[in-house]
Structure formats: C-alpha cells, structure tokens
mmCIF file of C-alpha atoms in Angstrom:
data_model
loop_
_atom_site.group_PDB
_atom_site.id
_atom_site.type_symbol
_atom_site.label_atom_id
_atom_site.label_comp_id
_atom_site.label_asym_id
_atom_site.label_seq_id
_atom_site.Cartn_x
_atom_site.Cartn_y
_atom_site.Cartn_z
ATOM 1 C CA UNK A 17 -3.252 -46.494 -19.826
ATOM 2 C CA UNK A 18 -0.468 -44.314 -21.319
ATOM 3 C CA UNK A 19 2.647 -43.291 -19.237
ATOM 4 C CA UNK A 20 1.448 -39.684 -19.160
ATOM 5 C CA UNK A 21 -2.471 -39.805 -18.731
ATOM 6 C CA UNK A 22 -4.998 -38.691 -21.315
ATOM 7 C CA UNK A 23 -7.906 -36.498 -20.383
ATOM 8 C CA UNK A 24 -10.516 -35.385 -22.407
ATOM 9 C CA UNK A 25 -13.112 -33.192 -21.027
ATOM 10 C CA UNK A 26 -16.869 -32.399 -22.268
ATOM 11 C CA UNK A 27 -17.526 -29.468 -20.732
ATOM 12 C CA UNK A 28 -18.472 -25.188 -20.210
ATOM 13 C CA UNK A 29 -15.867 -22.385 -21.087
ATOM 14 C CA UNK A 30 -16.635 -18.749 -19.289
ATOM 15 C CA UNK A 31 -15.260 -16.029 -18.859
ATOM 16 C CA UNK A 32 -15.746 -15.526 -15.268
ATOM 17 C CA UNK A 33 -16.687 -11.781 -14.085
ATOM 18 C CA UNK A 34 -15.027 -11.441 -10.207
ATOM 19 C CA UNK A 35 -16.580 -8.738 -8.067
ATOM 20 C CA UNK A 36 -14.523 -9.072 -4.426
ATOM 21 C CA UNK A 37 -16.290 -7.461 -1.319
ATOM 22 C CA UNK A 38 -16.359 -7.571 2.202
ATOM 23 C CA UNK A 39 -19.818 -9.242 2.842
ATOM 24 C CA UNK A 40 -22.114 -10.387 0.149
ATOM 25 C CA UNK A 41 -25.333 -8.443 -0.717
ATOM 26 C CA UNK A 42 -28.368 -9.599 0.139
ATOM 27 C CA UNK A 43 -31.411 -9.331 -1.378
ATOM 28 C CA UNK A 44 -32.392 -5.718 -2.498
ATOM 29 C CA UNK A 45 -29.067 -4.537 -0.991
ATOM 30 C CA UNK A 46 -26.158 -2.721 -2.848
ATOM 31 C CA UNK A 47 -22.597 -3.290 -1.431
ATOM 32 C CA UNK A 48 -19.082 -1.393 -2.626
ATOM 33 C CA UNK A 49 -16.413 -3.570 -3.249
ATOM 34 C CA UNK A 50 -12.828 -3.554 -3.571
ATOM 35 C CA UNK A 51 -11.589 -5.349 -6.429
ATOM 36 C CA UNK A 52 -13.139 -6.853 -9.997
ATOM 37 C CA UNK A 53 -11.805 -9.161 -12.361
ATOM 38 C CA UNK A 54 -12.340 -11.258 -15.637
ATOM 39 C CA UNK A 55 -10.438 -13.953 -15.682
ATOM 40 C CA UNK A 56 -10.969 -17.432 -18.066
ATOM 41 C CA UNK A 57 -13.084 -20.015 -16.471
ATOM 42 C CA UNK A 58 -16.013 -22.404 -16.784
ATOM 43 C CA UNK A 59 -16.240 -25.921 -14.755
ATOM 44 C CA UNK A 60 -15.389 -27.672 -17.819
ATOM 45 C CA UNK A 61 -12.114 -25.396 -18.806
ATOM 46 C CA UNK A 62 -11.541 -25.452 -15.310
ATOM 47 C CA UNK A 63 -10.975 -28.915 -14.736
ATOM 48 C CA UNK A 64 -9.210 -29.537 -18.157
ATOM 49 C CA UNK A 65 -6.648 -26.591 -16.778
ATOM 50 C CA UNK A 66 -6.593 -28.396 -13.757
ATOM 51 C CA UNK A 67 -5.604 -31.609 -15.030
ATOM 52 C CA UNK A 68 -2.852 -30.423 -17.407
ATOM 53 C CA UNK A 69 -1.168 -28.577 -14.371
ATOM 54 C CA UNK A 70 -1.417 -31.786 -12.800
ATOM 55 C CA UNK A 71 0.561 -33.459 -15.369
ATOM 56 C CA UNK A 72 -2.031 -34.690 -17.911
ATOM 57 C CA UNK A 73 -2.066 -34.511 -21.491
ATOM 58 C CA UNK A 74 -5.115 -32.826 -21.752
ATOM 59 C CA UNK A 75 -8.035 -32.460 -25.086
ATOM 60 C CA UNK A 76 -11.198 -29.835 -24.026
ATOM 61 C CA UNK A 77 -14.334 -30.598 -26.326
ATOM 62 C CA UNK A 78 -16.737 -27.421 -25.820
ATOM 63 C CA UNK A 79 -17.424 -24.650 -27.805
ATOM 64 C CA UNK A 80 -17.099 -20.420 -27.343
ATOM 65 C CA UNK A 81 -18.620 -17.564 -29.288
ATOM 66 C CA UNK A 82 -17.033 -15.220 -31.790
ATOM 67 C CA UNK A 83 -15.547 -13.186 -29.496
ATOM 68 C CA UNK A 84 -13.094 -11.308 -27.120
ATOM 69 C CA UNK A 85 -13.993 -13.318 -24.456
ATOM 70 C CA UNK A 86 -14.286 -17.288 -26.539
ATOM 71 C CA UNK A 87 -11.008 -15.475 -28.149
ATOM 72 C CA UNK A 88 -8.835 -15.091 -24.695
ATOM 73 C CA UNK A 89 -10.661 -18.505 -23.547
ATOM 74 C CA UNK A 90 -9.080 -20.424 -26.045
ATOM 75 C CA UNK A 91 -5.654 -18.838 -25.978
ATOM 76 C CA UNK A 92 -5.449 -19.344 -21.883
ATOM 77 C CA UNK A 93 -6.268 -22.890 -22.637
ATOM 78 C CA UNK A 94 -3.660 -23.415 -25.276
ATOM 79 C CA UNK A 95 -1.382 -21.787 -22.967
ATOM 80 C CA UNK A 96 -1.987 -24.365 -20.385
ATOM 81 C CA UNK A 97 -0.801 -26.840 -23.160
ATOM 82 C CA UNK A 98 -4.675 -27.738 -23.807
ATOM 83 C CA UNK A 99 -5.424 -29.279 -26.956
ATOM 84 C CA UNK A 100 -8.759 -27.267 -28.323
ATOM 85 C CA UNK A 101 -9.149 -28.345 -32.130
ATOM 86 C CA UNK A 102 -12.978 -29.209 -30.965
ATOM 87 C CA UNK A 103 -13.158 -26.591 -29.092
ATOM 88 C CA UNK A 104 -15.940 -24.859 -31.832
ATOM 89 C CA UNK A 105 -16.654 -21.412 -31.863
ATOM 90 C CA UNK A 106 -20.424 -20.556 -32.827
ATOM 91 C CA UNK A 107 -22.204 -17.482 -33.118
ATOM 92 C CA UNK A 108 -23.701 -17.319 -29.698
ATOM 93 C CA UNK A 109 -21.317 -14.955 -26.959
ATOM 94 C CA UNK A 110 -19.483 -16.879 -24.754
ATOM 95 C CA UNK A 111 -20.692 -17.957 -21.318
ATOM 96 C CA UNK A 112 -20.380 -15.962 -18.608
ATOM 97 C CA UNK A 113 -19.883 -16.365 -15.087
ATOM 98 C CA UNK A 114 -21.027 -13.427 -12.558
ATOM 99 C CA UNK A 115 -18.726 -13.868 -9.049
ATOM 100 C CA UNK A 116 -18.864 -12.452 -5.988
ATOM 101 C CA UNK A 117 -16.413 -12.874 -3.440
ATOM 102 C CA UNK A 118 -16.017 -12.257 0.295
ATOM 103 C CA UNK A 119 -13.983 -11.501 2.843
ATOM 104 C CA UNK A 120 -14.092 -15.276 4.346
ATOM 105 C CA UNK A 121 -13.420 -16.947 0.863
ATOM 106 C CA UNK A 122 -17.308 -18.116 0.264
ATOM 107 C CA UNK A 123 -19.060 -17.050 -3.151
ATOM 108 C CA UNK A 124 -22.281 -17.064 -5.115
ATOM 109 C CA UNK A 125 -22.626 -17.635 -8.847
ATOM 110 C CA UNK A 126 -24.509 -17.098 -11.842
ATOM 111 C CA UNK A 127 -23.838 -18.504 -14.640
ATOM 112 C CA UNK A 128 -25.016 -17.521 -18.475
ATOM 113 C CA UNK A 129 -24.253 -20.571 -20.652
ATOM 114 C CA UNK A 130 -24.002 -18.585 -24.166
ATOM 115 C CA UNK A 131 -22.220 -20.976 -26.499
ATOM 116 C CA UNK A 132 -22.090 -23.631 -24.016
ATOM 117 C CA UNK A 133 -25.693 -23.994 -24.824
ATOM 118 C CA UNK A 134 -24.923 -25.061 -27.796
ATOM 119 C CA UNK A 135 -23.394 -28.322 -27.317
ATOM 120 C CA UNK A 136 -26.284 -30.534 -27.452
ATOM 121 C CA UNK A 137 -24.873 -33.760 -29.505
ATOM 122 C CA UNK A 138 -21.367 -34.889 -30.116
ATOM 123 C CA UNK A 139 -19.560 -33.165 -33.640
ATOM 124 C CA UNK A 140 -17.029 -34.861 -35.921
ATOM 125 C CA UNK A 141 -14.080 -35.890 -34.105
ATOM 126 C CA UNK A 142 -15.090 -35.904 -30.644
ATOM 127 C CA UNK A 143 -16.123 -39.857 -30.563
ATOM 128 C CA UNK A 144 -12.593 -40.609 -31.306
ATOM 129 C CA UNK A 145 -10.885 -37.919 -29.033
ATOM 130 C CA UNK A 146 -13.265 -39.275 -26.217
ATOM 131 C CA UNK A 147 -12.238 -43.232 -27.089
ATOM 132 C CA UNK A 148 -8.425 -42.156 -27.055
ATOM 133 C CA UNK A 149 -9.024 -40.883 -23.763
ATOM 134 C CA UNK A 150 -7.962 -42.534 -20.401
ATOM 135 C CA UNK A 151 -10.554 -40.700 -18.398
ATOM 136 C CA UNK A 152 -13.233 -38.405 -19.271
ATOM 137 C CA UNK A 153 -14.556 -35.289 -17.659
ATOM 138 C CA UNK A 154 -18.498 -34.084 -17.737
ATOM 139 C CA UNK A 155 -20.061 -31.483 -15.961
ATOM 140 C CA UNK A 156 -23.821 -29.855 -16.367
ATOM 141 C CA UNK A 157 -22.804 -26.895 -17.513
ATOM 142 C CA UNK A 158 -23.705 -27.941 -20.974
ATOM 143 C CA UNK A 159 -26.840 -29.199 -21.969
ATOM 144 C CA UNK A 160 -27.656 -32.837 -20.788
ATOM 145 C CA UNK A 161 -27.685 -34.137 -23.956
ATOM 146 C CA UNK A 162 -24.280 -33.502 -25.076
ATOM 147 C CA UNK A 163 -23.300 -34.763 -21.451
ATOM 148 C CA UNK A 164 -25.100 -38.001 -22.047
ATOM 149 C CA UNK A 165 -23.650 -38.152 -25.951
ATOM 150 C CA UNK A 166 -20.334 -38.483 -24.576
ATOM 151 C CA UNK A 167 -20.831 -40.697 -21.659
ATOM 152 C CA UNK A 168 -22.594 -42.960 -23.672
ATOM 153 C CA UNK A 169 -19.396 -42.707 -26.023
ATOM 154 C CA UNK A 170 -17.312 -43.328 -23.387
ATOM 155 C CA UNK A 171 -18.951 -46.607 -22.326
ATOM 156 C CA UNK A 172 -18.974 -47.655 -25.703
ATOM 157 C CA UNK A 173 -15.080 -47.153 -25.973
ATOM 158 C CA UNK A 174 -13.898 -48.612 -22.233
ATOM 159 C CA UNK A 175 -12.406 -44.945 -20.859
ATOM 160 C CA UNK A 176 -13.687 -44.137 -17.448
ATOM 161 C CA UNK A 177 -16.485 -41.075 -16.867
ATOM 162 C CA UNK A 178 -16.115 -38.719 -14.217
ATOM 163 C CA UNK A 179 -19.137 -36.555 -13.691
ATOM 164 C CA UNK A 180 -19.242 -33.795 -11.665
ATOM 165 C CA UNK A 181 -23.295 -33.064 -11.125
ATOM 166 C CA UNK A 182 -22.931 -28.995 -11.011
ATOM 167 C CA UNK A 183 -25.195 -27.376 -11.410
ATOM 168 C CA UNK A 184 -27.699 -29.839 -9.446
ATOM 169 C CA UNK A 185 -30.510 -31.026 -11.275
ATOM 170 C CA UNK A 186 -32.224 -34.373 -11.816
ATOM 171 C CA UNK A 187 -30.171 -36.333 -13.744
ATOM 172 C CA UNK A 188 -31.462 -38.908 -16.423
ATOM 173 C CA UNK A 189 -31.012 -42.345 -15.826
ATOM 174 C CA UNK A 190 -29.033 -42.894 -18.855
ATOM 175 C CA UNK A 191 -26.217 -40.587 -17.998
ATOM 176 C CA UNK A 192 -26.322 -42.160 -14.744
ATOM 177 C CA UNK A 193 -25.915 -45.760 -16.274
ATOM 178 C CA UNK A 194 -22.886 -44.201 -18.283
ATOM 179 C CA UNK A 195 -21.175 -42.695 -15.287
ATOM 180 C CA UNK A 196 -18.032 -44.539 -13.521
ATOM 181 C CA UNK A 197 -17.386 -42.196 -10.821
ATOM 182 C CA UNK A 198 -19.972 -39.858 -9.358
ATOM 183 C CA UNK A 199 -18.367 -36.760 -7.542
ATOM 184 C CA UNK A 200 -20.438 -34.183 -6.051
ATOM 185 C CA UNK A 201 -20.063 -31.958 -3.190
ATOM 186 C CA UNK A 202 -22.532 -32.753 -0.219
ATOM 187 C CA UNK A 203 -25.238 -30.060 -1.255
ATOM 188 C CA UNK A 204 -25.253 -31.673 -4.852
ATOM 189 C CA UNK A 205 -25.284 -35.353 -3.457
ATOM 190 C CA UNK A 206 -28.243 -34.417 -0.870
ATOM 191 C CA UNK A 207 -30.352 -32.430 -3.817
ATOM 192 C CA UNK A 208 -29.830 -35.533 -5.841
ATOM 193 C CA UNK A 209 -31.206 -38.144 -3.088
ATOM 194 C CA UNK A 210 -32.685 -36.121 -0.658
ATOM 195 C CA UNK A 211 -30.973 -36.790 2.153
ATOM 196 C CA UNK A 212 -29.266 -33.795 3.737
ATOM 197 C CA UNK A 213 -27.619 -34.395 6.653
ATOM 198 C CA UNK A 214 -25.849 -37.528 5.985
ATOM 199 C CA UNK A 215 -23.096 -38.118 3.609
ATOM 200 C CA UNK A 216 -22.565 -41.873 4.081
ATOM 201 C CA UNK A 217 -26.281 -42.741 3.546
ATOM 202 C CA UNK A 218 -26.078 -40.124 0.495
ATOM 203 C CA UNK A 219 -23.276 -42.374 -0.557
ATOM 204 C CA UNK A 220 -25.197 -45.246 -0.293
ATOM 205 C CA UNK A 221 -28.158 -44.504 -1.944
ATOM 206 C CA UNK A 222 -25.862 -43.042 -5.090
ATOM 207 C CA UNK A 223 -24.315 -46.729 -5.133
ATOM 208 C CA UNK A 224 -27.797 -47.772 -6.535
ATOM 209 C CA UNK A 225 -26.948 -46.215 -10.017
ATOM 210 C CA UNK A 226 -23.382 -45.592 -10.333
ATOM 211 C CA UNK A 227 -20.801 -48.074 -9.215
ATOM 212 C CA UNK A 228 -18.394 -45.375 -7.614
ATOM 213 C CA UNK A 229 -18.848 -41.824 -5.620
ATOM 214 C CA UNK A 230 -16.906 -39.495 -4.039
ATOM 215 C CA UNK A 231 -18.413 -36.868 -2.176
ATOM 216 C CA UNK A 232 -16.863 -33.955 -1.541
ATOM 217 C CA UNK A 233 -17.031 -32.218 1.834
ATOM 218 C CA UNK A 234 -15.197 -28.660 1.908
ATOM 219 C CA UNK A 235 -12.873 -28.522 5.525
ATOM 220 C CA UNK A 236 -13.975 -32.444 5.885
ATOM 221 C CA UNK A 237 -12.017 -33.848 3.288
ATOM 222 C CA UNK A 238 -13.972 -36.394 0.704
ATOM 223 C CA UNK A 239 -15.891 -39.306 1.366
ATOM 224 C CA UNK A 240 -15.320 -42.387 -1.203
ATOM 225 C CA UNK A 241 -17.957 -45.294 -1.687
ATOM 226 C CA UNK A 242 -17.986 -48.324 -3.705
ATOM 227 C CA UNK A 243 -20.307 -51.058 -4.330
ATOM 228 C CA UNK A 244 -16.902 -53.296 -3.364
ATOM 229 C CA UNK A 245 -15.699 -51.417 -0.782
ATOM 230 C CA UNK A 246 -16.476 -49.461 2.712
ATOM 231 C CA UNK A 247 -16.702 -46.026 2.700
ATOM 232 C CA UNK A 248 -13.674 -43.898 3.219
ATOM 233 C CA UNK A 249 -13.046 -40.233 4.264
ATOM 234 C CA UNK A 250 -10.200 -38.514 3.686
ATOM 235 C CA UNK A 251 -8.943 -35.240 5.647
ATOM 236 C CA UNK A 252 -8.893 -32.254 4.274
ATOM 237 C CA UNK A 253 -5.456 -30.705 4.808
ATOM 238 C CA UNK A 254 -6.384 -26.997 7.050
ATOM 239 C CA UNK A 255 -5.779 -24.131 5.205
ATOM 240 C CA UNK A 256 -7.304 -20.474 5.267
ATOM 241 C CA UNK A 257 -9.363 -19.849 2.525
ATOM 242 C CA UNK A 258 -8.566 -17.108 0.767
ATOM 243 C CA UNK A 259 -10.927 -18.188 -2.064
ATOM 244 C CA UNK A 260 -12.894 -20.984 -2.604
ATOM 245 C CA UNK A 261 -13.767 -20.378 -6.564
ATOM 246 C CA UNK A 262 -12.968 -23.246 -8.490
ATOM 247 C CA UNK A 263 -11.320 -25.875 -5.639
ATOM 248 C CA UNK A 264 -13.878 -28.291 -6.504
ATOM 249 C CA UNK A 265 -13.139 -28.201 -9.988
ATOM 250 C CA UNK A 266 -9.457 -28.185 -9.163
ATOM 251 C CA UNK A 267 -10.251 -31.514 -6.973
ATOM 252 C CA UNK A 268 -11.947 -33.303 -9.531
ATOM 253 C CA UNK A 269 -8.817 -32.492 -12.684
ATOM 254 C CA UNK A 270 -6.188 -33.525 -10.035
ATOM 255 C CA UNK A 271 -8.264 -36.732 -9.176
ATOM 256 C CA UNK A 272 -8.598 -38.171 -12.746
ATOM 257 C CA UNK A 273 -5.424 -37.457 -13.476
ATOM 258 C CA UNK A 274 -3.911 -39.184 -10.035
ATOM 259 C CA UNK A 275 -6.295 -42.568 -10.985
ATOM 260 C CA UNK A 276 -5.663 -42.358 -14.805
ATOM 261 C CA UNK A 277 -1.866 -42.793 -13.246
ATOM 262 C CA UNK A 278 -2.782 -46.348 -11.481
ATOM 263 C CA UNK A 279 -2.986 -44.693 -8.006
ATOM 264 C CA UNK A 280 -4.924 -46.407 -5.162
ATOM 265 C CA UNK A 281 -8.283 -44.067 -4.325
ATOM 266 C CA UNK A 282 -7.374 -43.259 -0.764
ATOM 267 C CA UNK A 283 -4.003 -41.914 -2.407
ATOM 268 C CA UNK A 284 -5.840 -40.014 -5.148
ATOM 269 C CA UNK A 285 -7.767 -38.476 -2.827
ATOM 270 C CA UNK A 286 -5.200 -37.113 -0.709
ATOM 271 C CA UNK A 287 -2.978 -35.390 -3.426
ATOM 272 C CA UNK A 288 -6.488 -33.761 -5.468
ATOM 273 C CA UNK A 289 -6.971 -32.507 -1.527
ATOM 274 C CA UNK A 290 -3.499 -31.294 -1.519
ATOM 275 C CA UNK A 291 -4.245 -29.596 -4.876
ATOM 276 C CA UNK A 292 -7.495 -28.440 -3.945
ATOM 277 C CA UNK A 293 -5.978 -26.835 -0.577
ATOM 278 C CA UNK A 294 -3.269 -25.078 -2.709
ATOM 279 C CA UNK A 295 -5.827 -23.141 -4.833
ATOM 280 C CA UNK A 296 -8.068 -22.092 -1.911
ATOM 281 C CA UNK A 297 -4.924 -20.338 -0.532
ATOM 282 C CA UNK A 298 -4.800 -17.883 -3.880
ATOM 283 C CA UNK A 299 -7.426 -15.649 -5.812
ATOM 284 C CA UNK A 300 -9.132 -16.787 -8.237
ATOM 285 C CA UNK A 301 -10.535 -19.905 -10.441
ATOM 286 C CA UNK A 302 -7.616 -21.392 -12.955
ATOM 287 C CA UNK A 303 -4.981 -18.882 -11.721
ATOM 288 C CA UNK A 304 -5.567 -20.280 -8.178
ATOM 289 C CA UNK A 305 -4.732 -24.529 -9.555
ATOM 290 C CA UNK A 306 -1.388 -25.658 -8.642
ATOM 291 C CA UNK A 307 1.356 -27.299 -10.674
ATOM 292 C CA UNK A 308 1.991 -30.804 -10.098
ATOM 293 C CA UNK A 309 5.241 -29.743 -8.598
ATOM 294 C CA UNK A 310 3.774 -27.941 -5.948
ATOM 295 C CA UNK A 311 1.339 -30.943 -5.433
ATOM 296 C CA UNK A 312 3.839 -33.260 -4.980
ATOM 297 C CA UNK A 313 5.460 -30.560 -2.128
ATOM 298 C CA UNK A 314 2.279 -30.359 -0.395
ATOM 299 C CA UNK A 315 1.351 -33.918 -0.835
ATOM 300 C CA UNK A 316 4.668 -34.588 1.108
ATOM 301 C CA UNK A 317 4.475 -31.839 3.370
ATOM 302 C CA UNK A 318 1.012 -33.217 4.822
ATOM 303 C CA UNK A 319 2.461 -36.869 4.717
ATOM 304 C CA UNK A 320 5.172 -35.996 6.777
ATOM 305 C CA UNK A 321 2.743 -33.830 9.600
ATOM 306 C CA UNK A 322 0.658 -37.105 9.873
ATOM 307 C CA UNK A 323 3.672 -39.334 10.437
ATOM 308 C CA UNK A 324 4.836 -36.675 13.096
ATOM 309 C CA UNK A 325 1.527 -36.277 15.020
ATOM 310 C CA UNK A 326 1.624 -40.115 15.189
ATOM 311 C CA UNK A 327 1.996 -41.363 19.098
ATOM 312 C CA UNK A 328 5.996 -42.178 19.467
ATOM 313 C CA UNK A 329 6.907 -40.831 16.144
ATOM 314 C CA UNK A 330 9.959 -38.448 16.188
ATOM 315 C CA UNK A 331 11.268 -35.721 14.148
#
C-alpha cells in the first residue's frame, strides 16, 4: 500500500440530465418543474471523483463518445486530478443519465449506456493500471464482461475489488468469486438473495460467495459482514436531504479510499458516512462529493456529538 492510496476504477461515464420538481410524475402524468441541469456523472466517474476528493490518487478506465458531452466528461475528470489515458473515446454518444428530482431529495433514473456499452473486455494498458492499483472500483453500468475482465485481473494481481451491484441484476458466479467486498444498498442486496426485509440475513446469505459485504441502508447507516467477524452497523449521521443523487456512489469512493489507507472497517465506515451525509446536503451528483477536508470536519464534528451524548460526559 502506497502512502497516498491508488484507485483505479472500471466503470460508466454520463452526462447526467437533472430535471428538479416538486413531486415526481407518475405514470401517464406530466409535471412542471423548476430547475434542469447537465452536469458530468456516471456511477463509475462518480466514484473515481469521489475518491480523488477524498484524497486518492485516482486512474478511471471507461470509455465516452466523440462528443460534447464524452468531451466535458473527460475534462471534469481531469479537473478532479483523474488520470483518464484509458479513458477511450469510441464512436458511440456518450451515456446518458435522465434525473428527476423532488422536493424531499428522492429520485428516479434512467440510464442510456452509449459508449459505456462498449467496454466489454479489458484494452492495452488497463491490466497493468488495474495491478498498480491498491483497490479497484466496478460497477454494472458497463457490460458484465468487462466487469468480470477486470476483477478477474484484479485477483490475478493481489489489489482488492470493490463492487458496487447497480444496476441489480443476477450476477455471474465468476465475478462473484473475484469480488473482495460486496457493497450494495438494501434493495440491491434483497434483489440479489431474495430476502427483503432483513439486512443481516441478506448479509449472511451474501457471505456464501464473497468474503466481505457492506450493505448500505440510507438514514440507517451501513451494515458490515464478514465471514470472520459479526455483523456491524454503523449510524448514519442525520442530515436533511437536499439530494440524494450520487451519495451511494460518494460512500463507496470515500470507503476504498479510507481502507486502501489501513483504516479499521468500523472507522471506514463512519468517515464514507460522513462523506456521504455531506453530499446529500447539496445539489447534485459529483458537485455534491466533499473534499477530504471537509470529511475530516464532519468526521470530527459527529465524533465529538457521540462523546457528548455519552451518560456523564461533559462539554
């Protein structure tokens, strides 16, 4: 492990498309709303922008189309200090994202892949980016197969996989084999074993194929399992959501960067829920993720309140 952590991250680049309103449509309705956006995103750029704010040297393997949009994509990346030599750009337009929204902070997606379709194997370079790597980051919003390419190189190198399983689908057991850390959020952990209304068995029956999971559970905090180890939850710090866009991804950057550093899991946890808690407070995807600075304030901040609220403490 290098003093300042390596992260590479296998992943989608959109531009995401932000229509705010008061109340989601529903089906067959038309609503007005009150603001609209485009602003760089993707779960993979996400959590690459999310790392390198945490503190992260930070390498994003992907690929955009010949664009305006795979244009501004890469230059917001490169202005988060994001290395994007294998970042290709191809022919097909760049994903898209479609956002909506509301007043309470909730939103509903759709996602066009575009060029992210396109990265179905591994290219030149990448192997050796990924086995430079302290950490890697996969999400499904590029095909499985270039998921599982990199895992798989991953394993083959010794760097640690962390796979975020969004979108939910059935996963093959391959990619499973080649995953170190499992972290969904508690809809994508029940659509993967079925069992929706408890996180801890969820947790348990993950543990069959990957050694380590953290579930993620909104207001709840995060619930961490091991094959070693009994669960854990840790509190979410209580914020008002302004918007919850891209705190998941913002979660899961902070994270790998926080165990890539040698931190214990309960502590990781706690400052990626500080970070994620920061970027629910603001609009937005990667404008909303924090700066390790501001981590480190909040992380402290929340410290501090537990200590107080503790029976006898004093201020």
């Amino acid at each position: 492990m290098s003093p300042t952590p390596h992260i590479a991250v296998l992943g989608s680049a959109n531009m995401d498309l932000v229509a705010y309103v008061a109340k989601a449509p529903q089906r067959g309705e038309t609503v007005t709303g009150r603001e609209f956006r485009t602003v760089p995103g993707g779960k993979g750029a996400n959590q690459a922008v999310a790392a390198a704010r945490a503190g992260a040297t930070v390498s994003m393997i992907g690929a955009v189309g010949n664009d305006a949009h795979g244009a501004r994509l890469r230059s917001a990346l490169e202005h988060s200090g994001i290395e994007t030599d294998l970042l290709r750009t191809v022919e097909t337009p760049t994903g898209t994202a479609h956002i909506v929204v509301d007043d309470e902070g909730g939103n509903a997606i759709v996602v066009i892949p575009g060029a992210n379709g396109t990265v179905t194997a591994l290219a030149p370079g990448d192997e050796g980016l990924i086995a430079s790597a302290d950490a890697l980051l996969l999400q499904l919003e590029v095909p499985v197969d270039g998921v599982l390419a990199a895992a798989q190189a991953a394993r083959r190198h010794g760097v640690r996989t962390i796979l975020t399983p969004a979108p939910a689908q059935p996963l093959p057991p391959e990619l499973l084999a080649a995953t170190d850390l499992l972290l969904p959020n508690e809809h994508e952990a029940a659509a993967l074993t079925g069992i929706t209304d408890d996180p801890r068995a969820a947790a348990r029956a993950l543990l069959s194929q990957v050694p380590e999971v953290v579930i993620t559970l909104g207001s709840r905090g995060s619930l961490y399992a091991s094959r070693d180890t009994e669960p854990v939850v840790v509190p979410a710090r209580q914020v008002t959501a302004v918007d919850t866009t891209g705190a998941g991804d913002t979660f899961a950057g902070t994270l790998a960067v926080a165990l890539a550093e040698g931190n214990s899991v309960p502590d990781a946890l706690g400052w990626a829920s500080s970070a994620a808690a920061l970027s629910v407070q603001r609009p937005g995807a990667s404008a909303s993720m924090p700066y390790r600075k501001e981590i480190d304030k909040e992380a402290t901040t929340e410290t501090d309140a537990e200590i107080d609220a503790e029976p006898g403490a004093t201020s």
